[in-house]
Short mmCIF file of N, CA, C and O in Angstrom, two decimals:
data_model
loop_
_atom_site.label_atom_id
_atom_site.label_comp_id
_atom_site.label_asym_id
_atom_site.label_seq_id
_atom_site.Cartn_x
_atom_site.Cartn_y
_atom_site.Cartn_z
N ARG A 1 27.03 -1.20 -44.08
CA ARG A 1 26.56 -2.32 -43.29
C ARG A 1 27.70 -3.24 -42.89
O ARG A 1 27.52 -4.16 -42.12
N ASP A 2 28.89 -3.00 -43.39
CA ASP A 2 30.03 -3.88 -43.14
C ASP A 2 30.77 -3.53 -41.86
O ASP A 2 30.66 -2.43 -41.34
N ARG A 3 31.58 -4.47 -41.42
CA ARG A 3 32.39 -4.29 -40.21
C ARG A 3 33.42 -3.19 -40.45
O ARG A 3 33.74 -2.84 -41.59
N PHE A 4 33.95 -2.66 -39.36
CA PHE A 4 34.98 -1.63 -39.46
C PHE A 4 36.20 -2.21 -40.17
O PHE A 4 36.65 -3.31 -39.88
N ASP A 5 36.73 -1.43 -41.11
CA ASP A 5 37.91 -1.83 -41.86
C ASP A 5 38.88 -0.64 -41.85
O ASP A 5 38.55 0.44 -42.34
N GLU A 6 40.03 -0.84 -41.28
CA GLU A 6 41.05 0.21 -41.15
C GLU A 6 41.43 0.79 -42.52
O GLU A 6 41.66 2.00 -42.65
N LYS A 7 41.49 -0.05 -43.55
CA LYS A 7 41.87 0.42 -44.89
C LYS A 7 40.81 1.33 -45.50
O LYS A 7 41.13 2.32 -46.15
N ILE A 8 39.56 0.97 -45.31
CA ILE A 8 38.46 1.77 -45.84
C ILE A 8 38.24 3.01 -44.97
O ILE A 8 37.91 4.07 -45.45
N GLY A 9 38.39 2.82 -43.65
CA GLY A 9 38.29 3.94 -42.73
C GLY A 9 36.97 4.10 -42.03
O GLY A 9 36.75 5.10 -41.34
N TYR A 10 36.08 3.14 -42.16
CA TYR A 10 34.80 3.23 -41.47
C TYR A 10 34.15 1.86 -41.38
O TYR A 10 34.55 0.93 -42.09
N GLY A 11 33.13 1.75 -40.54
CA GLY A 11 32.35 0.52 -40.44
C GLY A 11 31.84 0.27 -39.03
O GLY A 11 32.13 1.00 -38.09
N TRP A 12 31.06 -0.79 -38.92
CA TRP A 12 30.46 -1.21 -37.65
C TRP A 12 31.45 -2.04 -36.86
O TRP A 12 32.19 -2.84 -37.42
N GLU A 13 31.46 -1.85 -35.56
CA GLU A 13 32.33 -2.61 -34.66
C GLU A 13 31.61 -3.89 -34.23
O GLU A 13 30.78 -3.87 -33.32
N PHE A 14 31.90 -4.97 -34.93
CA PHE A 14 31.36 -6.28 -34.55
C PHE A 14 32.46 -7.06 -33.86
O PHE A 14 33.62 -6.96 -34.22
N GLY A 15 32.07 -7.85 -32.90
CA GLY A 15 33.03 -8.74 -32.27
C GLY A 15 32.99 -10.10 -32.95
O GLY A 15 32.38 -10.28 -34.01
N ASP A 16 33.61 -11.06 -32.32
CA ASP A 16 33.60 -12.43 -32.84
C ASP A 16 32.20 -13.03 -32.87
O ASP A 16 31.97 -14.03 -33.53
N TRP A 17 31.29 -12.43 -32.15
CA TRP A 17 29.92 -12.94 -32.08
C TRP A 17 29.20 -12.85 -33.42
O TRP A 17 28.22 -13.54 -33.64
N CYS A 18 29.65 -12.00 -34.35
CA CYS A 18 28.98 -11.81 -35.64
C CYS A 18 29.82 -12.41 -36.75
O CYS A 18 30.74 -11.77 -37.27
N GLY A 19 29.53 -13.64 -37.11
CA GLY A 19 30.30 -14.35 -38.13
C GLY A 19 30.28 -13.70 -39.49
O GLY A 19 31.27 -13.67 -40.21
N SER A 20 29.14 -13.11 -39.89
CA SER A 20 29.04 -12.49 -41.21
C SER A 20 29.74 -11.14 -41.26
O SER A 20 30.07 -10.66 -42.34
N GLN A 21 29.94 -10.52 -40.09
CA GLN A 21 30.54 -9.19 -40.00
C GLN A 21 29.77 -8.16 -40.82
O GLN A 21 30.34 -7.22 -41.37
N LYS A 22 28.44 -8.36 -40.89
CA LYS A 22 27.56 -7.44 -41.61
C LYS A 22 26.28 -7.22 -40.82
O LYS A 22 25.75 -8.13 -40.22
N ALA A 23 25.79 -5.99 -40.88
CA ALA A 23 24.47 -5.68 -40.34
C ALA A 23 23.42 -6.01 -41.39
O ALA A 23 23.75 -6.21 -42.56
N GLU A 24 22.18 -6.03 -40.99
CA GLU A 24 21.10 -6.23 -41.94
C GLU A 24 20.88 -4.93 -42.71
O GLU A 24 21.11 -3.84 -42.18
N TYR A 25 20.41 -5.03 -43.96
CA TYR A 25 20.14 -3.85 -44.76
C TYR A 25 18.79 -4.02 -45.44
O TYR A 25 18.45 -5.10 -45.92
N VAL A 26 18.02 -2.94 -45.49
CA VAL A 26 16.70 -2.93 -46.11
C VAL A 26 16.72 -1.84 -47.17
O VAL A 26 17.14 -0.71 -46.90
N ASN A 27 16.27 -2.16 -48.39
CA ASN A 27 16.18 -1.10 -49.40
C ASN A 27 14.82 -1.15 -50.07
O ASN A 27 14.14 -2.17 -50.05
N ASP A 28 14.42 0.00 -50.64
CA ASP A 28 13.12 0.04 -51.29
C ASP A 28 13.19 -0.66 -52.64
O ASP A 28 14.27 -1.01 -53.13
N LYS A 29 12.05 -0.88 -53.23
CA LYS A 29 11.97 -1.63 -54.49
C LYS A 29 12.75 -0.97 -55.61
O LYS A 29 13.24 -1.64 -56.51
N ASN A 30 12.87 0.35 -55.57
CA ASN A 30 13.61 1.07 -56.61
C ASN A 30 15.08 1.24 -56.25
O ASN A 30 15.83 1.86 -57.00
N GLU A 31 15.45 0.72 -55.08
CA GLU A 31 16.83 0.82 -54.58
C GLU A 31 17.32 2.26 -54.52
O GLU A 31 18.50 2.54 -54.71
N GLU A 32 16.39 3.19 -54.25
CA GLU A 32 16.76 4.60 -54.13
C GLU A 32 16.99 5.01 -52.69
O GLU A 32 17.44 6.11 -52.42
N GLY A 33 16.65 4.17 -51.77
CA GLY A 33 16.80 4.49 -50.36
C GLY A 33 16.74 3.23 -49.53
O GLY A 33 16.45 2.15 -50.03
N GLY A 34 17.03 3.37 -48.28
CA GLY A 34 16.98 2.23 -47.38
C GLY A 34 17.71 2.54 -46.11
O GLY A 34 18.02 3.70 -45.82
N ASN A 35 17.98 1.51 -45.35
CA ASN A 35 18.63 1.71 -44.06
C ASN A 35 19.27 0.43 -43.56
O ASN A 35 18.92 -0.67 -43.99
N VAL A 36 20.20 0.62 -42.65
CA VAL A 36 20.77 -0.49 -41.89
C VAL A 36 19.79 -0.77 -40.76
O VAL A 36 19.28 0.17 -40.13
N ARG A 37 19.52 -2.04 -40.51
CA ARG A 37 18.63 -2.46 -39.43
C ARG A 37 19.46 -3.21 -38.40
O ARG A 37 20.14 -4.19 -38.73
N LEU A 38 19.39 -2.74 -37.16
CA LEU A 38 20.18 -3.33 -36.08
C LEU A 38 19.26 -3.90 -35.01
O LEU A 38 18.48 -3.16 -34.40
N LEU A 39 19.35 -5.19 -34.82
CA LEU A 39 18.56 -5.91 -33.82
C LEU A 39 19.48 -6.62 -32.84
O LEU A 39 20.67 -6.84 -33.15
N LYS A 40 18.96 -7.01 -31.72
CA LYS A 40 19.74 -7.80 -30.77
C LYS A 40 20.24 -9.06 -31.45
O LYS A 40 21.39 -9.45 -31.31
N THR A 41 19.36 -9.72 -32.24
CA THR A 41 19.73 -10.90 -33.02
C THR A 41 19.67 -10.53 -34.50
O THR A 41 18.60 -10.18 -35.00
N LEU A 42 20.82 -10.57 -35.16
CA LEU A 42 20.90 -10.27 -36.58
C LEU A 42 20.71 -11.53 -37.41
O LEU A 42 21.07 -12.62 -36.97
N HIS A 43 20.19 -11.36 -38.61
CA HIS A 43 20.05 -12.45 -39.59
C HIS A 43 19.28 -13.64 -39.01
O HIS A 43 19.65 -14.80 -39.21
N LYS A 44 18.20 -13.32 -38.29
CA LYS A 44 17.40 -14.36 -37.62
C LYS A 44 16.89 -15.41 -38.60
O LYS A 44 16.47 -15.09 -39.70
N ASP A 45 16.94 -16.66 -38.18
CA ASP A 45 16.50 -17.82 -38.95
C ASP A 45 17.28 -18.01 -40.25
O ASP A 45 16.78 -18.57 -41.22
N GLN A 46 18.50 -17.50 -40.28
CA GLN A 46 19.40 -17.68 -41.42
C GLN A 46 20.69 -18.32 -40.92
O GLN A 46 20.99 -18.27 -39.72
N PRO A 47 21.48 -18.91 -41.80
CA PRO A 47 22.74 -19.52 -41.34
C PRO A 47 23.66 -18.55 -40.61
O PRO A 47 24.43 -18.95 -39.75
N ALA A 48 23.56 -17.26 -40.92
CA ALA A 48 24.44 -16.25 -40.30
C ALA A 48 23.86 -15.69 -38.99
O ALA A 48 24.39 -14.72 -38.45
N GLU A 49 22.79 -16.29 -38.47
CA GLU A 49 22.15 -15.76 -37.25
C GLU A 49 23.17 -15.60 -36.13
O GLU A 49 24.01 -16.47 -35.90
N CYS A 50 23.10 -14.45 -35.45
CA CYS A 50 24.02 -14.17 -34.34
C CYS A 50 23.37 -13.16 -33.39
O CYS A 50 22.52 -12.39 -33.80
N SER A 51 23.78 -13.21 -32.13
CA SER A 51 23.22 -12.31 -31.13
C SER A 51 24.30 -11.41 -30.56
O SER A 51 25.37 -11.88 -30.14
N ASN A 52 24.01 -10.12 -30.52
CA ASN A 52 24.91 -9.13 -29.97
C ASN A 52 24.89 -9.22 -28.45
O ASN A 52 23.83 -9.10 -27.84
N PRO A 53 26.03 -9.44 -27.79
CA PRO A 53 26.06 -9.50 -26.33
C PRO A 53 25.84 -8.13 -25.68
O PRO A 53 25.59 -8.05 -24.48
N ASN A 54 25.92 -7.07 -26.46
CA ASN A 54 25.73 -5.71 -25.96
C ASN A 54 24.33 -5.22 -26.31
O ASN A 54 23.65 -5.79 -27.16
N ASP A 55 23.93 -4.13 -25.71
CA ASP A 55 22.65 -3.50 -26.01
C ASP A 55 22.83 -2.28 -26.91
O ASP A 55 22.03 -1.36 -26.88
N TYR A 56 23.89 -2.29 -27.69
CA TYR A 56 24.19 -1.15 -28.57
C TYR A 56 25.04 -1.63 -29.75
O TYR A 56 25.61 -2.72 -29.73
N TYR A 57 25.12 -0.75 -30.74
CA TYR A 57 26.02 -0.93 -31.88
C TYR A 57 26.81 0.36 -32.04
O TYR A 57 26.28 1.45 -31.81
N GLU A 58 28.08 0.22 -32.46
CA GLU A 58 28.90 1.39 -32.72
C GLU A 58 29.42 1.37 -34.15
O GLU A 58 29.81 0.33 -34.66
N PHE A 59 29.40 2.57 -34.75
CA PHE A 59 29.93 2.79 -36.09
C PHE A 59 31.05 3.80 -35.96
O PHE A 59 30.87 4.85 -35.31
N ASN A 60 32.20 3.49 -36.52
CA ASN A 60 33.36 4.39 -36.43
C ASN A 60 33.81 4.84 -37.81
O ASN A 60 33.77 4.07 -38.77
N VAL A 61 34.26 6.11 -37.85
CA VAL A 61 34.85 6.68 -39.06
C VAL A 61 36.18 7.29 -38.65
O VAL A 61 36.24 8.08 -37.70
N ILE A 62 37.25 6.93 -39.36
CA ILE A 62 38.55 7.53 -39.08
C ILE A 62 38.53 8.97 -39.60
O ILE A 62 38.22 9.21 -40.77
N VAL A 63 38.82 9.91 -38.70
CA VAL A 63 38.83 11.33 -39.04
C VAL A 63 40.00 12.00 -38.33
O VAL A 63 40.59 11.42 -37.41
N GLU A 64 40.31 13.22 -38.73
CA GLU A 64 41.28 14.02 -38.00
C GLU A 64 40.61 14.53 -36.72
O GLU A 64 39.39 14.76 -36.70
N ASN A 65 41.38 14.72 -35.68
CA ASN A 65 40.83 15.30 -34.46
C ASN A 65 40.34 16.71 -34.74
O ASN A 65 40.88 17.41 -35.60
N GLY A 66 39.31 17.12 -34.03
CA GLY A 66 38.78 18.46 -34.19
C GLY A 66 37.30 18.51 -33.91
O GLY A 66 36.70 17.54 -33.44
N LYS A 67 36.69 19.65 -34.23
CA LYS A 67 35.27 19.86 -34.02
C LYS A 67 34.52 19.55 -35.32
O LYS A 67 34.95 19.97 -36.40
N TYR A 68 33.40 18.83 -35.19
CA TYR A 68 32.61 18.42 -36.34
C TYR A 68 31.15 18.78 -36.15
O TYR A 68 30.66 18.84 -35.03
N SER A 69 30.49 18.98 -37.26
CA SER A 69 29.04 19.07 -37.29
C SER A 69 28.55 17.72 -37.82
O SER A 69 29.03 17.25 -38.86
N ALA A 70 27.63 17.10 -37.09
CA ALA A 70 27.14 15.77 -37.49
C ALA A 70 25.62 15.75 -37.49
O ALA A 70 24.97 16.38 -36.65
N ASP A 71 25.06 15.03 -38.45
CA ASP A 71 23.62 14.85 -38.56
C ASP A 71 23.38 13.37 -38.84
O ASP A 71 24.04 12.78 -39.71
N VAL A 72 22.45 12.77 -38.11
CA VAL A 72 22.13 11.36 -38.27
C VAL A 72 20.66 11.25 -38.64
O VAL A 72 19.81 11.91 -38.04
N VAL A 73 20.36 10.42 -39.64
CA VAL A 73 18.98 10.15 -40.03
C VAL A 73 18.68 8.71 -39.64
O VAL A 73 19.37 7.79 -40.08
N VAL A 74 17.66 8.54 -38.79
CA VAL A 74 17.31 7.23 -38.29
C VAL A 74 15.91 6.83 -38.74
O VAL A 74 15.12 7.67 -39.16
N GLY A 75 15.62 5.55 -38.62
CA GLY A 75 14.32 5.00 -38.97
C GLY A 75 14.49 3.75 -39.81
O GLY A 75 15.61 3.35 -40.13
N ASP A 76 13.37 3.14 -40.15
CA ASP A 76 13.40 1.90 -40.93
C ASP A 76 12.27 1.94 -41.96
O ASP A 76 11.16 2.37 -41.65
N LEU A 77 12.57 1.47 -43.14
CA LEU A 77 11.63 1.47 -44.25
C LEU A 77 10.39 0.62 -43.95
O LEU A 77 9.28 0.96 -44.36
N GLU A 78 10.56 -0.49 -43.21
CA GLU A 78 9.47 -1.45 -43.05
C GLU A 78 9.00 -1.68 -41.62
O GLU A 78 7.87 -2.13 -41.42
N LEU A 79 9.83 -1.40 -40.62
CA LEU A 79 9.50 -1.73 -39.23
C LEU A 79 9.55 -0.49 -38.34
O LEU A 79 10.32 0.43 -38.60
N PRO A 80 8.77 -0.50 -37.24
CA PRO A 80 8.94 0.55 -36.24
C PRO A 80 10.32 0.43 -35.60
O PRO A 80 10.86 -0.68 -35.50
N THR A 81 10.90 1.54 -35.19
CA THR A 81 12.23 1.51 -34.58
C THR A 81 12.24 2.25 -33.26
O THR A 81 11.37 3.07 -32.98
N SER A 82 13.26 1.95 -32.50
CA SER A 82 13.52 2.66 -31.26
C SER A 82 15.03 2.70 -31.09
O SER A 82 15.69 1.66 -31.15
N GLN A 83 15.58 3.90 -30.89
CA GLN A 83 17.02 4.03 -30.76
C GLN A 83 17.38 5.28 -29.98
O GLN A 83 16.75 6.31 -30.13
N LYS A 84 18.40 5.13 -29.15
CA LYS A 84 19.03 6.27 -28.50
C LYS A 84 20.33 6.50 -29.26
O LYS A 84 21.08 5.55 -29.51
N LEU A 85 20.60 7.74 -29.61
CA LEU A 85 21.77 8.07 -30.42
C LEU A 85 22.79 8.86 -29.62
O LEU A 85 22.43 9.82 -28.93
N PHE A 86 24.05 8.47 -29.79
CA PHE A 86 25.17 9.19 -29.19
C PHE A 86 26.25 9.35 -30.24
O PHE A 86 26.47 8.45 -31.05
N ILE A 87 26.92 10.49 -30.24
CA ILE A 87 28.14 10.67 -31.03
C ILE A 87 29.20 11.17 -30.08
O ILE A 87 28.97 12.15 -29.35
N GLU A 88 30.34 10.48 -30.07
CA GLU A 88 31.43 10.84 -29.16
C GLU A 88 30.92 10.96 -27.72
O GLU A 88 31.24 11.92 -27.02
N ASP A 89 30.10 10.00 -27.30
CA ASP A 89 29.52 9.95 -25.96
C ASP A 89 28.58 11.11 -25.65
O ASP A 89 28.17 11.29 -24.51
N GLN A 90 28.26 11.92 -26.65
CA GLN A 90 27.30 13.00 -26.47
C GLN A 90 25.93 12.52 -26.91
O GLN A 90 25.75 12.08 -28.04
N PHE A 91 24.95 12.59 -26.01
CA PHE A 91 23.59 12.18 -26.33
C PHE A 91 23.01 13.12 -27.38
O PHE A 91 23.06 14.34 -27.23
N LEU A 92 22.47 12.55 -28.47
CA LEU A 92 21.86 13.36 -29.53
C LEU A 92 20.34 13.34 -29.46
O LEU A 92 19.70 14.37 -29.56
N ALA A 93 19.78 12.12 -29.35
CA ALA A 93 18.32 12.01 -29.42
C ALA A 93 17.88 10.61 -29.03
O ALA A 93 18.66 9.67 -29.04
N ASP A 94 16.59 10.52 -28.71
CA ASP A 94 15.93 9.25 -28.41
C ASP A 94 14.67 9.23 -29.26
O ASP A 94 13.77 10.04 -29.04
N TYR A 95 14.65 8.36 -30.27
CA TYR A 95 13.52 8.32 -31.19
C TYR A 95 12.83 6.96 -31.17
O TYR A 95 13.49 5.93 -31.24
N GLN A 96 11.50 6.99 -31.10
CA GLN A 96 10.67 5.82 -31.34
C GLN A 96 9.81 6.19 -32.54
O GLN A 96 8.99 7.10 -32.45
N LEU A 97 10.05 5.51 -33.66
CA LEU A 97 9.44 5.91 -34.92
C LEU A 97 8.57 4.80 -35.50
O LEU A 97 8.88 3.60 -35.34
N ASP A 98 7.52 5.19 -36.21
CA ASP A 98 6.68 4.23 -36.91
C ASP A 98 7.40 3.69 -38.13
O ASP A 98 8.34 4.30 -38.65
N ALA A 99 6.94 2.55 -38.62
CA ALA A 99 7.49 1.96 -39.84
C ALA A 99 7.41 2.97 -40.98
O ALA A 99 6.43 3.70 -41.11
N GLY A 100 8.46 3.04 -41.78
CA GLY A 100 8.50 3.93 -42.93
C GLY A 100 8.78 5.38 -42.59
O GLY A 100 8.72 6.24 -43.46
N THR A 101 9.11 5.66 -41.33
CA THR A 101 9.37 7.03 -40.89
C THR A 101 10.86 7.22 -40.63
O THR A 101 11.49 6.41 -39.96
N TYR A 102 11.40 8.30 -41.17
CA TYR A 102 12.79 8.68 -40.93
C TYR A 102 12.83 10.03 -40.22
O TYR A 102 11.98 10.89 -40.48
N LYS A 103 13.81 10.21 -39.36
CA LYS A 103 13.94 11.46 -38.60
C LYS A 103 15.40 11.86 -38.55
O LYS A 103 16.28 11.04 -38.30
N SER A 104 15.65 13.14 -38.78
CA SER A 104 17.01 13.69 -38.71
C SER A 104 17.24 14.32 -37.35
O SER A 104 16.35 14.98 -36.81
N THR A 105 18.42 14.15 -36.83
CA THR A 105 18.77 14.79 -35.56
C THR A 105 19.05 16.28 -35.75
O THR A 105 19.08 17.02 -34.78
N GLY A 106 19.27 16.70 -36.98
CA GLY A 106 19.73 18.06 -37.22
C GLY A 106 21.21 18.12 -36.90
O GLY A 106 21.78 17.21 -36.30
N ASN A 107 21.87 19.18 -37.31
CA ASN A 107 23.31 19.29 -37.10
C ASN A 107 23.63 19.51 -35.63
O ASN A 107 23.08 20.40 -34.99
N LYS A 108 24.52 18.69 -35.11
CA LYS A 108 25.00 18.78 -33.73
C LYS A 108 26.51 18.89 -33.77
O LYS A 108 27.17 18.20 -34.56
N GLU A 109 27.08 19.73 -32.93
CA GLU A 109 28.53 19.86 -32.86
C GLU A 109 29.11 18.86 -31.88
O GLU A 109 28.59 18.70 -30.78
N VAL A 110 30.17 18.17 -32.32
CA VAL A 110 30.86 17.20 -31.47
C VAL A 110 32.37 17.38 -31.66
O VAL A 110 32.81 17.90 -32.68
N VAL A 111 33.12 16.95 -30.66
CA VAL A 111 34.57 17.05 -30.71
C VAL A 111 35.17 15.65 -30.73
O VAL A 111 34.80 14.80 -29.91
N VAL A 112 36.08 15.41 -31.68
CA VAL A 112 36.80 14.13 -31.79
C VAL A 112 38.21 14.34 -31.29
O VAL A 112 38.92 15.22 -31.77
N ASN A 113 38.62 13.50 -30.33
CA ASN A 113 39.97 13.59 -29.76
C ASN A 113 40.79 12.33 -29.98
O ASN A 113 41.98 12.31 -29.65
N ASP A 114 40.18 11.27 -30.53
CA ASP A 114 40.88 9.99 -30.65
C ASP A 114 41.03 9.51 -32.09
O ASP A 114 41.37 8.36 -32.34
N GLY A 115 40.77 10.38 -33.07
CA GLY A 115 40.93 10.01 -34.47
C GLY A 115 39.79 9.18 -35.05
O GLY A 115 39.88 8.72 -36.18
N ARG A 116 38.72 9.01 -34.26
CA ARG A 116 37.55 8.26 -34.74
C ARG A 116 36.27 8.96 -34.33
O ARG A 116 36.06 9.22 -33.15
N LEU A 117 35.45 9.25 -35.30
CA LEU A 117 34.11 9.74 -35.04
C LEU A 117 33.26 8.51 -34.73
O LEU A 117 33.13 7.62 -35.57
N THR A 118 32.73 8.43 -33.52
CA THR A 118 32.01 7.24 -33.07
C THR A 118 30.54 7.54 -32.87
O THR A 118 30.17 8.42 -32.09
N LEU A 119 29.71 6.79 -33.58
CA LEU A 119 28.26 6.84 -33.45
C LEU A 119 27.82 5.60 -32.70
O LEU A 119 28.24 4.50 -33.03
N ARG A 120 26.99 5.78 -31.67
CA ARG A 120 26.45 4.64 -30.92
C ARG A 120 24.93 4.68 -30.99
O ARG A 120 24.33 5.72 -30.74
N LEU A 121 24.34 3.54 -31.36
CA LEU A 121 22.89 3.38 -31.34
C LEU A 121 22.57 2.36 -30.26
O LEU A 121 23.01 1.20 -30.35
N GLU A 122 21.83 2.78 -29.24
CA GLU A 122 21.45 1.88 -28.17
C GLU A 122 20.07 1.30 -28.46
O GLU A 122 19.15 2.02 -28.86
N LEU A 123 19.94 -0.01 -28.25
CA LEU A 123 18.68 -0.71 -28.46
C LEU A 123 17.81 -0.57 -27.22
O LEU A 123 18.30 -0.63 -26.10
N ARG A 124 16.51 -0.41 -27.41
CA ARG A 124 15.59 -0.29 -26.29
C ARG A 124 15.25 -1.66 -25.70
O ARG A 124 15.09 -1.80 -24.50
N ASP A 125 15.12 -2.67 -26.57
CA ASP A 125 14.79 -4.02 -26.11
C ASP A 125 15.30 -5.02 -27.14
O ASP A 125 15.91 -4.65 -28.14
N ASP A 126 15.04 -6.30 -26.90
CA ASP A 126 15.58 -7.36 -27.76
C ASP A 126 14.81 -7.54 -29.07
O ASP A 126 15.28 -8.23 -29.97
N GLU A 127 13.62 -6.96 -29.18
CA GLU A 127 12.77 -7.20 -30.35
C GLU A 127 12.65 -6.01 -31.30
O GLU A 127 12.36 -6.19 -32.48
N THR A 128 12.84 -4.81 -30.81
CA THR A 128 12.64 -3.61 -31.63
C THR A 128 13.97 -3.18 -32.24
O THR A 128 14.93 -2.96 -31.52
N PRO A 129 14.02 -3.05 -33.56
CA PRO A 129 15.28 -2.66 -34.18
C PRO A 129 15.58 -1.17 -34.04
O PRO A 129 14.68 -0.36 -33.84
N ALA A 130 16.83 -0.85 -34.15
CA ALA A 130 17.28 0.51 -34.41
C ALA A 130 17.54 0.56 -35.91
O ALA A 130 17.89 -0.45 -36.53
N GLY A 131 17.35 1.71 -36.51
CA GLY A 131 17.60 1.85 -37.94
C GLY A 131 18.32 3.15 -38.23
O GLY A 131 18.05 4.17 -37.61
N ILE A 132 19.24 3.10 -39.17
CA ILE A 132 19.97 4.30 -39.58
C ILE A 132 20.11 4.30 -41.09
O ILE A 132 20.47 3.28 -41.69
N SER A 133 19.82 5.45 -41.70
CA SER A 133 19.96 5.55 -43.15
C SER A 133 21.09 6.48 -43.57
O SER A 133 21.61 6.34 -44.67
N GLN A 134 21.46 7.44 -42.69
CA GLN A 134 22.52 8.37 -43.07
C GLN A 134 23.29 8.85 -41.85
O GLN A 134 22.72 9.03 -40.78
N LEU A 135 24.57 9.06 -42.06
CA LEU A 135 25.43 9.79 -41.13
C LEU A 135 26.16 10.81 -41.97
O LEU A 135 26.92 10.46 -42.88
N ASN A 136 25.89 12.08 -41.72
CA ASN A 136 26.54 13.17 -42.45
C ASN A 136 27.37 13.96 -41.45
O ASN A 136 26.89 14.26 -40.36
N PHE A 137 28.58 14.30 -41.84
CA PHE A 137 29.42 15.09 -40.95
C PHE A 137 30.39 15.94 -41.75
O PHE A 137 30.74 15.60 -42.88
N SER A 138 30.81 17.05 -41.15
CA SER A 138 31.82 17.90 -41.77
C SER A 138 32.65 18.53 -40.67
O SER A 138 32.16 18.84 -39.58
N LYS A 139 33.92 18.72 -40.96
CA LYS A 139 34.84 19.28 -39.98
C LYS A 139 34.65 20.79 -39.91
O LYS A 139 34.59 21.47 -40.94
N LEU A 140 34.57 21.30 -38.69
CA LEU A 140 34.40 22.73 -38.46
C LEU A 140 35.70 23.42 -38.12
O LEU A 140 35.98 24.52 -38.56
N SER A 141 36.52 22.74 -37.28
CA SER A 141 37.80 23.33 -36.87
C SER A 141 38.70 22.25 -36.27
O SER A 141 38.25 21.14 -36.03
N ASP A 142 39.95 22.61 -36.01
CA ASP A 142 40.89 21.68 -35.41
C ASP A 142 40.77 21.62 -33.90
O ASP A 142 41.41 20.81 -33.26
N LYS A 143 39.98 22.48 -33.32
CA LYS A 143 39.85 22.52 -31.85
C LYS A 143 38.45 22.25 -31.40
O LYS A 143 37.49 22.45 -32.04
#
């Protein structure tokens, strides 16, 4: 849920608009699962409230260039979600899910040429969140 950090090698790309540099996170009562929740306005009615000037969020992971297999699991534990998913500008899926529903994109092959595996979640509107619980990937080859 944290902002991109070069030392750690992954995170969300927040601009100056997000003072907390954190996305919202929802977990179940047993803390065995959960998801990041992405809304147009994060941390609503809290001191850290902020609005994303874009209609999307990007998550980056520093990786070696090459071909990867990637699988994304989207949804939200408590709220209905709507999200369009892209990895490396390749459209993966468009899901509108009920509350408590998670959906996997299945393994998709993508090519990284810039040293960063980039996931983009596009928001459908200002009120409906996008949710993501997992990003799984593995390198297939150098080309």
